PDB file of C-alpha atoms and ligand atoms in Angstrom:
ATOM      1  CA  UNK A 158     104.905 123.629  99.667  1.00 76.00           C
ATOM      2  CA  UNK A 159     101.823 124.118 100.101  1.00 90.00           C
ATOM      3  CA  UNK A 160      99.435 127.322  99.104  1.00 94.00           C
ATOM      4  CA  UNK A 161      97.589 126.937 101.553  1.00 97.00           C
ATOM      5  CA  UNK A 162     100.693 126.833 104.216  1.00 98.00           C
ATOM      6  CA  UNK A 163     102.145 129.848 102.500  1.00 97.00           C
ATOM      7  CA  UNK A 164      99.265 131.700 102.937  1.00 98.00           C
ATOM      8  CA  UNK A 165      98.366 131.038 106.693  1.00 98.00           C
ATOM      9  CA  UNK A 166     102.275 132.523 107.200  1.00 98.00           C
ATOM     10  CA  UNK A 167     102.161 135.319 105.644  1.00 98.00           C
ATOM     11  CA  UNK A 168      99.050 136.263 106.949  1.00 98.00           C
ATOM     12  CA  UNK A 169     100.459 134.963 110.642  1.00 98.00           C
ATOM     13  CA  UNK A 170     103.893 137.078 110.301  1.00 98.00           C
ATOM     14  CA  UNK A 171     101.004 140.475 109.204  1.00 98.00           C
ATOM     15  CA  UNK A 172      99.059 140.292 111.807  1.00 98.00           C
ATOM     16  CA  UNK A 173      99.212 142.841 114.859  1.00 98.00           C
ATOM     17  CA  UNK A 174      97.104 139.731 116.927  1.00 98.00           C
ATOM     18  CA  UNK A 175      96.492 136.349 116.001  1.00 98.00           C
ATOM     19  CA  UNK A 176      94.544 134.379 118.606  1.00 98.00           C
ATOM     20  CA  UNK A 177      94.901 130.418 118.755  1.00 99.00           C
ATOM     21  CA  UNK A 178      91.887 128.425 120.205  1.00 98.00           C
ATOM     22  CA  UNK A 179      93.304 124.453 120.805  1.00 98.00           C
ATOM     23  CA  UNK A 180      90.980 121.196 121.501  1.00 97.00           C
ATOM     24  CA  UNK A 181      91.451 117.745 123.088  1.00 95.00           C
ATOM     25  CA  UNK A 182      92.757 117.368 118.435  1.00 97.00           C
ATOM     26  CA  UNK A 183      96.056 119.335 119.894  1.00 98.00           C
ATOM     27  CA  UNK A 184      96.745 116.734 121.972  1.00 97.00           C
ATOM     28  CA  UNK A 185      96.052 113.318 120.660  1.00 96.00           C
ATOM     29  CA  UNK A 186      99.133 113.252 119.069  1.00 97.00           C
ATOM     30  CA  UNK A 187     100.798 113.608 123.119  1.00 97.00           C
ATOM     31  CA  UNK A 188      98.294 110.287 123.248  1.00 94.00           C
ATOM     32  CA  UNK A 189      96.269 112.165 125.082  1.00 93.00           C
ATOM     33  CA  UNK A 190      92.720 110.577 123.684  1.00 88.00           C
ATOM     34  CA  UNK A 191      89.761 113.253 122.602  1.00 86.00           C
ATOM     35  CA  UNK A 192      86.554 112.741 123.493  1.00 80.00           C
ATOM     36  CA  UNK A 193      84.546 111.919 120.535  1.00 72.00           C
ATOM     37  CA  UNK A 194      86.198 109.842 118.470  1.00 69.00           C
ATOM     38  CA  UNK A 195      86.291 106.322 117.986  1.00 68.00           C
ATOM     39  CA  UNK A 196      87.611 104.911 121.196  1.00 67.00           C
ATOM     40  CA  UNK A 197      87.008 108.335 122.864  1.00 65.00           C
ATOM     41  CA  UNK A 198      85.717 108.615 126.236  1.00 66.00           C
ATOM     42  CA  UNK A 199      81.749 108.535 125.128  1.00 63.00           C
ATOM     43  CA  UNK A 200      82.542 105.121 123.829  1.00 67.00           C
ATOM     44  CA  UNK A 201      83.754 104.388 127.865  1.00 69.00           C
ATOM     45  CA  UNK A 202      81.806 105.965 129.812  1.00 73.00           C
ATOM     46  CA  UNK A 203      77.960 108.422 130.054  1.00 74.00           C
ATOM     47  CA  UNK A 204      78.374 111.800 130.481  1.00 73.00           C
ATOM     48  CA  UNK A 205      76.154 112.272 133.176  1.00 76.00           C
ATOM     49  CA  UNK A 206      79.235 110.565 135.378  1.00 74.00           C
ATOM     50  CA  UNK A 207      80.926 113.965 134.016  1.00 80.00           C
ATOM     51  CA  UNK A 208      77.363 116.286 136.026  1.00 91.00           C
ATOM     52  CA  UNK A 209      78.735 118.628 138.800  1.00 95.00           C
ATOM     53  CA  UNK A 210      75.111 118.163 140.515  1.00 95.00           C
ATOM     54  CA  UNK A 211      75.321 114.696 140.557  1.00 93.00           C
ATOM     55  CA  UNK A 212      78.984 114.375 142.382  1.00 95.00           C
ATOM     56  CA  UNK A 213      78.278 117.331 145.150  1.00 96.00           C
ATOM     57  CA  UNK A 214      74.774 115.451 145.728  1.00 95.00           C
ATOM     58  CA  UNK A 215      75.884 111.244 145.768  1.00 93.00           C
ATOM     59  CA  UNK A 216      79.178 110.255 146.979  1.00 95.00           C
ATOM     60  CA  UNK A 217      78.532 106.824 145.333  1.00 92.00           C
ATOM     61  CA  UNK A 218      79.011 109.337 142.234  1.00 91.00           C
ATOM     62  CA  UNK A 219      81.676 111.284 143.543  1.00 95.00           C
ATOM     63  CA  UNK A 220      83.541 107.661 144.201  1.00 94.00           C
ATOM     64  CA  UNK A 221      83.128 106.598 140.334  1.00 91.00           C
ATOM     65  CA  UNK A 222      84.264 110.611 139.357  1.00 94.00           C
ATOM     66  CA  UNK A 223      87.559 110.118 140.510  1.00 96.00           C
ATOM     67  CA  UNK A 224      88.520 106.367 139.360  1.00 92.00           C
ATOM     68  CA  UNK A 225      87.524 107.645 135.299  1.00 90.00           C
ATOM     69  CA  UNK A 226      89.863 111.751 136.655  1.00 93.00           C
ATOM     70  CA  UNK A 227      92.674 108.679 137.990  1.00 95.00           C
ATOM     71  CA  UNK A 228      92.675 106.614 134.475  1.00 90.00           C
ATOM     72  CA  UNK A 229      92.437 109.272 132.578  1.00 91.00           C
ATOM     73  CA  UNK A 230      95.282 110.985 134.886  1.00 95.00           C
ATOM     74  CA  UNK A 231      97.480 107.907 134.546  1.00 94.00           C
ATOM     75  CA  UNK A 232      97.777 109.020 130.215  1.00 92.00           C
ATOM     76  CA  UNK A 233      97.627 113.430 130.607  1.00 95.00           C
ATOM     77  CA  UNK A 234     100.339 113.271 133.454  1.00 96.00           C
ATOM     78  CA  UNK A 235     103.012 111.225 130.885  1.00 97.00           C
ATOM     79  CA  UNK A 236     101.943 113.013 128.019  1.00 98.00           C
ATOM     80  CA  UNK A 237     104.474 115.782 126.113  1.00 98.00           C
ATOM     81  CA  UNK A 238     104.234 118.121 123.807  1.00 98.00           C
ATOM     82  CA  UNK A 239     103.997 117.636 120.584  1.00 98.00           C
ATOM     83  CA  UNK A 240     105.417 119.766 117.656  1.00 98.00           C
ATOM     84  CA  UNK A 241     101.938 121.409 117.520  1.00 98.00           C
ATOM     85  CA  UNK A 242     102.297 122.421 120.836  1.00 98.00           C
ATOM     86  CA  UNK A 243     105.503 123.930 120.219  1.00 98.00           C
ATOM     87  CA  UNK A 244     105.160 125.517 116.824  1.00 98.00           C
ATOM     88  CA  UNK A 245     103.025 127.770 119.243  1.00 98.00           C
ATOM     89  CA  UNK A 246     105.230 127.951 121.949  1.00 98.00           C
ATOM     90  CA  UNK A 247     107.208 129.276 119.693  1.00 98.00           C
ATOM     91  CA  UNK A 248     105.009 132.094 118.126  1.00 98.00           C
ATOM     92  CA  UNK A 249     104.964 133.447 121.127  1.00 98.00           C
ATOM     93  CA  UNK A 250     109.009 132.969 121.186  1.00 98.00           C
ATOM     94  CA  UNK A 251     108.657 134.240 117.066  1.00 98.00           C
ATOM     95  CA  UNK A 252     106.333 138.023 118.789  1.00 98.00           C
ATOM     96  CA  UNK A 253     102.994 136.849 116.556  1.00 98.00           C
ATOM     97  CA  UNK A 254     100.588 135.448 119.610  1.00 98.00           C
ATOM     98  CA  UNK A 255      98.597 136.833 121.329  1.00 98.00           C
ATOM     99  CA  UNK A 256      96.584 134.657 123.745  1.00 98.00           C
ATOM    100  CA  UNK A 257      96.247 130.913 123.738  1.00 98.00           C
ATOM    101  CA  UNK A 258      92.930 129.696 124.130  1.00 98.00           C
ATOM    102  CA  UNK A 259      92.584 125.967 124.869  1.00 98.00           C
ATOM    103  CA  UNK A 260      89.275 123.614 125.959  1.00 97.00           C
ATOM    104  CA  UNK A 261      92.546 121.504 127.125  1.00 97.00           C
ATOM    105  CA  UNK A 262      92.906 120.081 130.191  1.00 97.00           C
ATOM    106  CA  UNK A 263      96.380 119.005 129.885  1.00 97.00           C
ATOM    107  CA  UNK A 264      99.050 122.057 130.775  1.00 98.00           C
ATOM    108  CA  UNK A 265     100.854 120.790 127.546  1.00 98.00           C
ATOM    109  CA  UNK A 266     100.708 124.370 126.253  1.00 98.00           C
ATOM    110  CA  UNK A 267     102.270 125.355 129.506  1.00 98.00           C
ATOM    111  CA  UNK A 268     105.653 122.343 129.048  1.00 98.00           C
ATOM    112  CA  UNK A 269     106.004 123.888 125.381  1.00 98.00           C
ATOM    113  CA  UNK A 270     107.870 126.661 126.777  1.00 98.00           C
ATOM    114  CA  UNK A 271     104.274 129.310 126.835  1.00 98.00           C
ATOM    115  CA  UNK A 272     104.299 131.526 129.582  1.00 98.00           C
ATOM    116  CA  UNK A 273     101.884 131.103 132.068  1.00 97.00           C
ATOM    117  CA  UNK A 274     100.298 135.025 131.138  1.00 97.00           C
ATOM    118  CA  UNK A 275      99.408 134.161 127.485  1.00 98.00           C
ATOM    119  CA  UNK A 276      97.114 131.021 128.112  1.00 98.00           C
ATOM    120  CA  UNK A 277      94.081 130.899 129.073  1.00 98.00           C
ATOM    121  CA  UNK A 278      92.702 127.733 130.505  1.00 98.00           C
ATOM    122  CA  UNK A 279      89.153 127.861 129.906  1.00 98.00           C
ATOM    123  CA  UNK A 280      87.872 124.759 130.899  1.00 96.00           C
ATOM    124  CA  UNK A 281      90.486 124.305 134.239  1.00 97.00           C
ATOM    125  CA  UNK A 282      93.430 121.971 134.097  1.00 97.00           C
ATOM    126  CA  UNK A 283      93.557 118.454 135.409  1.00 97.00           C
ATOM    127  CA  UNK A 284      96.935 119.219 136.836  1.00 97.00           C
ATOM    128  CA  UNK A 285      95.650 120.500 140.153  1.00 98.00           C
ATOM    129  CA  UNK A 286      92.920 119.581 142.528  1.00 98.00           C
ATOM    130  CA  UNK A 287      90.052 122.496 143.391  1.00 98.00           C
ATOM    131  CA  UNK A 288      87.910 122.225 146.767  1.00 98.00           C
ATOM    132  CA  UNK A 289      84.624 122.950 146.265  1.00 98.00           C
ATOM    133  CA  UNK A 290      83.806 124.094 149.768  1.00 97.00           C
ATOM    134  CA  UNK A 291      86.492 126.252 150.303  1.00 98.00           C
ATOM    135  CA  UNK A 292      88.499 126.991 147.039  1.00 97.00           C
ATOM    136  CA  UNK A 293      91.246 125.682 148.398  1.00 98.00           C
ATOM    137  CA  UNK A 294      93.443 124.458 145.468  1.00 98.00           C
ATOM    138  CA  UNK A 295      96.267 120.427 146.393  1.00 98.00           C
ATOM    139  CA  UNK A 296      98.504 119.715 143.945  1.00 98.00           C
ATOM    140  CA  UNK A 297      96.495 116.669 141.839  1.00 98.00           C
ATOM    141  CA  UNK A 298     100.159 114.189 142.551  1.00 98.00           C
ATOM    142  CA  UNK A 299      99.492 114.906 146.140  1.00 98.00           C
ATOM    143  CA  UNK A 300      95.842 113.889 146.403  1.00 98.00           C
ATOM    144  CA  UNK A 301      96.547 110.482 143.179  1.00 98.00           C
ATOM    145  CA  UNK A 302      99.087 109.256 146.493  1.00 98.00           C
ATOM    146  CA  UNK A 303      95.933 109.137 148.880  1.00 98.00           C
ATOM    147  CA  UNK A 304      93.894 107.483 146.298  1.00 98.00           C
ATOM    148  CA  UNK A 305      96.064 105.177 145.564  1.00 97.00           C
ATOM    149  CA  UNK A 306      96.632 104.477 150.122  1.00 97.00           C
ATOM    150  CA  UNK A 307      93.271 103.900 149.617  1.00 96.00           C
ATOM    151  CA  UNK A 308      91.259 106.184 149.981  1.00 97.00           C
ATOM    152  CA  UNK A 309      87.842 106.069 147.691  1.00 97.00           C
ATOM    153  CA  UNK A 310      87.221 110.242 147.068  1.00 98.00           C
ATOM    154  CA  UNK A 311      89.114 112.602 149.036  1.00 98.00           C
ATOM    155  CA  UNK A 312      88.221 115.941 151.107  1.00 98.00           C
ATOM    156  CA  UNK A 313      89.765 118.769 151.324  1.00 98.00           C
ATOM    157  CA  UNK A 314      92.045 118.684 154.843  1.00 98.00           C
ATOM    158  CA  UNK A 315      90.528 122.662 156.137  1.00 97.00           C
ATOM    159  CA  UNK A 316      86.479 122.705 156.056  1.00 98.00           C
ATOM    160  CA  UNK A 317      86.244 118.508 154.884  1.00 98.00           C
ATOM    161  CA  UNK A 318      84.267 119.055 151.493  1.00 98.00           C
ATOM    162  CA  UNK A 319      84.740 117.127 148.275  1.00 98.00           C
ATOM    163  CA  UNK A 320      87.798 117.648 145.729  1.00 98.00           C
ATOM    164  CA  UNK A 321      87.863 118.090 142.773  1.00 98.00           C
ATOM    165  CA  UNK A 322      90.200 117.715 139.489  1.00 97.00           C
ATOM    166  CA  UNK A 323      90.832 121.782 138.659  1.00 97.00           C
ATOM    167  CA  UNK A 324      88.261 121.749 136.063  1.00 96.00           C
ATOM    168  CA  UNK A 325      84.808 122.278 134.674  1.00 95.00           C
ATOM    169  CA  UNK A 326      82.076 119.366 134.838  1.00 92.00           C
ATOM    170  CA  UNK A 327      78.817 119.534 133.297  1.00 89.00           C
ATOM    171  CA  UNK A 328      76.385 121.479 134.963  1.00 92.00           C
ATOM    172  CA  UNK A 329      79.494 123.505 136.457  1.00 93.00           C
ATOM    173  CA  UNK A 330      79.564 127.012 136.235  1.00 92.00           C
ATOM    174  CA  UNK A 331      82.947 128.512 133.639  1.00 94.00           C
ATOM    175  CA  UNK A 332      85.361 130.316 135.068  1.00 93.00           C
ATOM    176  CA  UNK A 333      83.966 133.642 134.751  1.00 95.00           C
ATOM    177  CA  UNK A 334      87.574 135.738 134.509  1.00 96.00           C
ATOM    178  CA  UNK A 335      89.196 133.439 132.002  1.00 97.00           C
ATOM    179  CA  UNK A 336      85.415 133.269 129.628  1.00 98.00           C
ATOM    180  CA  UNK A 337      85.305 137.084 129.381  1.00 98.00           C
ATOM    181  CA  UNK A 338      89.145 137.657 128.646  1.00 98.00           C
ATOM    182  CA  UNK A 339      88.677 134.764 126.403  1.00 98.00           C
ATOM    183  CA  UNK A 340      85.469 136.303 124.455  1.00 98.00           C
ATOM    184  CA  UNK A 341      87.648 139.858 124.384  1.00 98.00           C
ATOM    185  CA  UNK A 342      91.120 138.539 122.708  1.00 98.00           C
ATOM    186  CA  UNK A 343      88.870 137.115 120.568  1.00 98.00           C
ATOM    187  CA  UNK A 344      86.905 140.116 119.756  1.00 98.00           C
ATOM    188  CA  UNK A 345      90.200 141.583 119.668  1.00 98.00           C
ATOM    189  CA  UNK A 346      91.725 139.284 117.179  1.00 98.00           C
ATOM    190  CA  UNK A 347      93.112 139.914 113.824  1.00 98.00           C
ATOM    191  CA  UNK A 348      93.225 136.299 112.488  1.00 98.00           C
ATOM    192  CA  UNK A 349      92.282 133.944 114.714  1.00 98.00           C
ATOM    193  CA  UNK A 350      93.307 129.524 114.589  1.00 99.00           C
ATOM    194  CA  UNK A 351      91.447 126.842 115.511  1.00 98.00           C
ATOM    195  CA  UNK A 352      93.698 123.314 115.461  1.00 98.00           C
ATOM    196  CA  UNK A 353      91.878 120.354 116.789  1.00 98.00           C
ATOM    197  CA  UNK A 354      88.547 121.139 118.279  1.00 97.00           C
ATOM    198  CA  UNK A 355      85.218 119.882 116.575  1.00 95.00           C
ATOM    199  CA  UNK A 356      83.996 123.565 117.705  1.00 97.00           C
ATOM    200  CA  UNK A 357      80.403 121.757 119.094  1.00 94.00           C
ATOM    201  CA  UNK A 358      81.894 122.490 123.096  1.00 90.00           C
ATOM    202  CA  UNK A 359      79.752 125.847 123.782  1.00 92.00           C
ATOM    203  CA  UNK A 360      81.067 128.585 125.106  1.00 93.00           C
ATOM    204  CA  UNK A 361      84.665 128.163 122.979  1.00 95.00           C
ATOM    205  CA  UNK A 362      82.533 127.039 120.059  1.00 96.00           C
ATOM    206  CA  UNK A 363      81.217 130.961 120.275  1.00 97.00           C
ATOM    207  CA  UNK A 364      85.086 132.233 120.377  1.00 98.00           C
ATOM    208  CA  UNK A 365      85.290 131.260 116.383  1.00 98.00           C
ATOM    209  CA  UNK A 366      82.032 133.470 115.089  1.00 98.00           C
ATOM    210  CA  UNK A 367      82.780 136.646 117.772  1.00 98.00           C
ATOM    211  CA  UNK A 368      86.512 136.665 115.128  1.00 98.00           C
ATOM    212  CA  UNK A 369      84.442 136.969 112.721  1.00 98.00           C
ATOM    213  CA  UNK A 370      81.876 139.919 113.623  1.00 98.00           C
ATOM    214  CA  UNK A 371      84.931 141.303 114.989  1.00 98.00           C
ATOM    215  CA  UNK A 372      86.061 141.282 111.148  1.00 97.00           C
ATOM    216  CA  UNK A 373      88.744 139.312 111.737  1.00 98.00           C
ATOM    217  CA  UNK A 374      90.320 136.386 109.483  1.00 98.00           C
ATOM    218  CA  UNK A 375      89.158 133.064 110.310  1.00 98.00           C
ATOM    219  CA  UNK A 376      91.445 129.322 110.081  1.00 98.00           C
ATOM    220  CA  UNK A 377      90.510 126.308 110.901  1.00 98.00           C
ATOM    221  CA  UNK A 378      92.851 123.757 111.194  1.00 98.00           C
ATOM    222  CA  UNK A 379      91.428 120.443 112.168  1.00 98.00           C
ATOM    223  CA  UNK A 380      90.829 116.578 110.968  1.00 97.00           C
ATOM    224  CA  UNK A 381      87.081 116.755 109.973  1.00 96.00           C
ATOM    225  CA  UNK A 382      85.048 118.916 109.131  1.00 97.00           C
ATOM    226  CA  UNK A 383      83.223 121.456 112.051  1.00 97.00           C
ATOM    227  CA  UNK A 384      79.680 123.178 112.152  1.00 97.00           C
ATOM    228  CA  UNK A 385      81.390 126.502 111.277  1.00 97.00           C
ATOM    229  CA  UNK A 386      83.304 125.389 108.182  1.00 98.00           C
ATOM    230  CA  UNK A 387      81.721 127.945 106.354  1.00 97.00           C
ATOM    231  CA  UNK A 388      82.755 131.053 107.557  1.00 97.00           C
ATOM    232  CA  UNK A 389      86.333 130.191 107.554  1.00 98.00           C
ATOM    233  CA  UNK A 390      88.701 131.813 105.381  1.00 98.00           C
ATOM    234  CA  UNK A 391      91.063 129.410 105.200  1.00 98.00           C
ATOM    235  CA  UNK A 392      91.119 125.352 106.175  1.00 98.00           C
ATOM    236  CA  UNK A 393      93.960 122.764 106.639  1.00 98.00           C
ATOM    237  CA  UNK A 394      92.563 119.691 106.715  1.00 97.00           C
ATOM    238  CA  UNK A 395      94.538 117.044 108.107  1.00 97.00           C
ATOM    239  CA  UNK A 396      96.896 116.380 111.800  1.00 98.00           C
ATOM    240  CA  UNK A 397      97.673 119.253 113.656  1.00 98.00           C
ATOM    241  CA  UNK A 398     101.222 118.049 114.508  1.00 98.00           C
ATOM    242  CA  UNK A 399     103.025 118.252 111.264  1.00 98.00           C
ATOM    243  CA  UNK A 400     100.468 121.499 109.326  1.00 98.00           C
ATOM    244  CA  UNK A 401     101.723 123.694 112.188  1.00 98.00           C
ATOM    245  CA  UNK A 402     105.511 122.316 112.058  1.00 98.00           C
ATOM    246  CA  UNK A 403     104.864 123.191 108.810  1.00 98.00           C
ATOM    247  CA  UNK A 404     103.239 126.640 109.175  1.00 98.00           C
ATOM    248  CA  UNK A 405     106.063 127.561 111.422  1.00 98.00           C
ATOM    249  CA  UNK A 406     109.064 126.910 109.188  1.00 98.00           C
ATOM    250  CA  UNK A 407     107.818 129.451 106.972  1.00 98.00           C
ATOM    251  CA  UNK A 408     106.915 131.786 109.184  1.00 98.00           C
ATOM    252  CA  UNK A 409     110.448 131.411 109.963  1.00 97.00           C
ATOM    253  CA  UNK A 410     111.540 132.216 106.421  1.00 96.00           C
ATOM    254  CA  UNK A 411     109.220 134.865 105.898  1.00 93.00           C
ATOM    255  CA  UNK A 412     110.259 136.913 109.063  1.00 90.00           C
ATOM    256  CA  UNK A 413     114.319 136.255 108.090  1.00 86.00           C
ATOM    257  CA  UNK A 414     113.138 137.081 104.155  1.00 76.00           C
TER     258      UNK A 414
HETATM  259  P1  NAD B 547      86.675 117.379 120.574  1.00 72.69           P
HETATM  260  O1  NAD B 547      86.765 115.625 120.686  1.00 72.69           O
HETATM  261  O2  NAD B 547      85.119 117.462 120.411  1.00 72.69           O
HETATM  262  O3  NAD B 547      87.235 117.091 119.092  1.00 72.69           O
HETATM  263  C1  NAD B 547      88.033 116.838 117.917  1.00 72.69           C
HETATM  264  C2  NAD B 547      88.510 117.151 117.341  1.00 72.69           C
HETATM  265  O4  NAD B 547      90.005 117.471 116.400  1.00 72.69           O
HETATM  266  C3  NAD B 547      87.468 116.565 116.177  1.00 72.69           C
HETATM  267  O5  NAD B 547      87.684 117.839 115.139  1.00 72.69           O
HETATM  268  C4  NAD B 547      88.976 115.600 115.794  1.00 72.69           C
HETATM  269  O6  NAD B 547      88.783 115.460 114.069  1.00 72.69           O
HETATM  270  C5  NAD B 547      90.385 116.870 115.557  1.00 72.69           C
HETATM  271  N1  NAD B 547      90.968 116.540 115.890  1.00 72.69           N
HETATM  272  C6  NAD B 547      91.757 114.935 116.137  1.00 72.69           C
HETATM  273  N2  NAD B 547      92.832 114.630 116.328  1.00 72.69           N
HETATM  274  C7  NAD B 547      93.679 115.669 115.439  1.00 72.69           C
HETATM  275  C8  NAD B 547      94.721 115.869 114.959  1.00 72.69           C
HETATM  276  N3  NAD B 547      96.139 114.728 114.831  1.00 72.69           N
HETATM  277  N4  NAD B 547      94.810 116.689 114.526  1.00 72.69           N
HETATM  278  C9  NAD B 547      93.720 117.293 114.047  1.00 72.69           C
HETATM  279  N5  NAD B 547      93.098 117.552 114.569  1.00 72.69           N
HETATM  280  C10 NAD B 547      92.468 116.153 114.827  1.00 72.69           C
HETATM  281  O7  NAD B 547      87.258 118.372 121.384  1.00 72.69           O
HETATM  282  P2  NAD B 547      87.155 119.894 121.864  1.00 72.69           P
HETATM  283  O8  NAD B 547      86.393 120.202 120.111  1.00 72.69           O
HETATM  284  O9  NAD B 547      88.554 119.852 122.588  1.00 72.69           O
HETATM  285  O10 NAD B 547      85.965 119.066 122.538  1.00 72.69           O
HETATM  286  C11 NAD B 547      86.471 118.274 123.754  1.00 72.69           C
HETATM  287  C12 NAD B 547      86.589 118.978 125.559  1.00 72.69           C
HETATM  288  O11 NAD B 547      86.289 117.716 126.168  1.00 72.69           O
HETATM  289  C13 NAD B 547      87.212 120.010 125.623  1.00 72.69           C
HETATM  290  O12 NAD B 547      86.183 120.645 125.571  1.00 72.69           O
HETATM  291  C14 NAD B 547      87.912 119.613 126.706  1.00 72.69           C
HETATM  292  O13 NAD B 547      87.816 120.169 127.720  1.00 72.69           O
HETATM  293  C15 NAD B 547      87.880 118.405 126.567  1.00 72.69           C
HETATM  294  N6  NAD B 547      88.996 117.315 126.719  1.00 72.69           N
HETATM  295  C16 NAD B 547      90.079 118.069 126.518  1.00 72.69           C
HETATM  296  C17 NAD B 547      91.575 116.875 126.032  1.00 72.69           C
HETATM  297  C18 NAD B 547      92.481 117.341 126.959  1.00 72.69           C
HETATM  298  O14 NAD B 547      92.619 118.224 127.469  1.00 72.69           O
HETATM  299  N7  NAD B 547      94.212 116.540 126.017  1.00 72.69           N
HETATM  300  C19 NAD B 547      91.497 115.811 125.705  1.00 72.69           C
HETATM  301  C20 NAD B 547      90.231 114.985 126.237  1.00 72.69           C
HETATM  302  C21 NAD B 547      88.787 116.084 125.887  1.00 72.69           C
END
């Protein structure tokens, strides 16, 4: 057994508040590409195409946005949780999780069995659509059906303003309640784990520092190095699925010992 795995399992079993931050790397083993690895979205699209101001001011930008969003949704909708999501759901069942803060918009923590109260989606969810005028929320499948029937840009039935997936675009304000809650949970954590995030997207990238300032242990599980590796108490380099599957086994052994 890799000593880092046993060490992490022991820390989890002794922790009163374990908070986990997850990023796109958690879902690559579910078939959803991350953004920054080769072949990711930034190899194919210009980040400006996702800019909120462009979306709100230009019909052509909205049309392009919905083309890209539809392409991504085809991959995202059928995706199933992988062993890393399942291990995090198991931590909740074992009473060993305080919160999971996710940058992901794929809904896979909920599909894996984590409860709604446990999951803080700081970048929103692609499984619903929100009116940018009155805030009315629509089911994503319903809107995708309209697009499939030939509509290029969907508008709100109630107020006529543009509809956009309920995710946070560049230039769009972060959701206030979720962001505040994420920082609060990070500040209260005694163990803060980052899984599958490049830790370059803010404000999520500031959460580990917030946890550390309040004396939490910091663990980073990621395939590639991150800019804050030097802050970590433990780094596990590799695939999140196999690492988390091994960690959860050790946690359970520790609990039954
Ligand atoms: P990122 O794309 O910047 O980085 C992903 C990180 O995960 C990389 O450092 C990579 O080394 C690592 N990684 C990839 N596969 C891994 C694996 N199997 N095991 C362990 N590590 C692995 O991702 P980010 O930091 O989350 O930021 C990207 C932004 O894009 C986020 O804000 C998120 O909202 C969005 N996004 C979401 C999804 C999703 O919902 N699944 C997918 C792509 C992008």
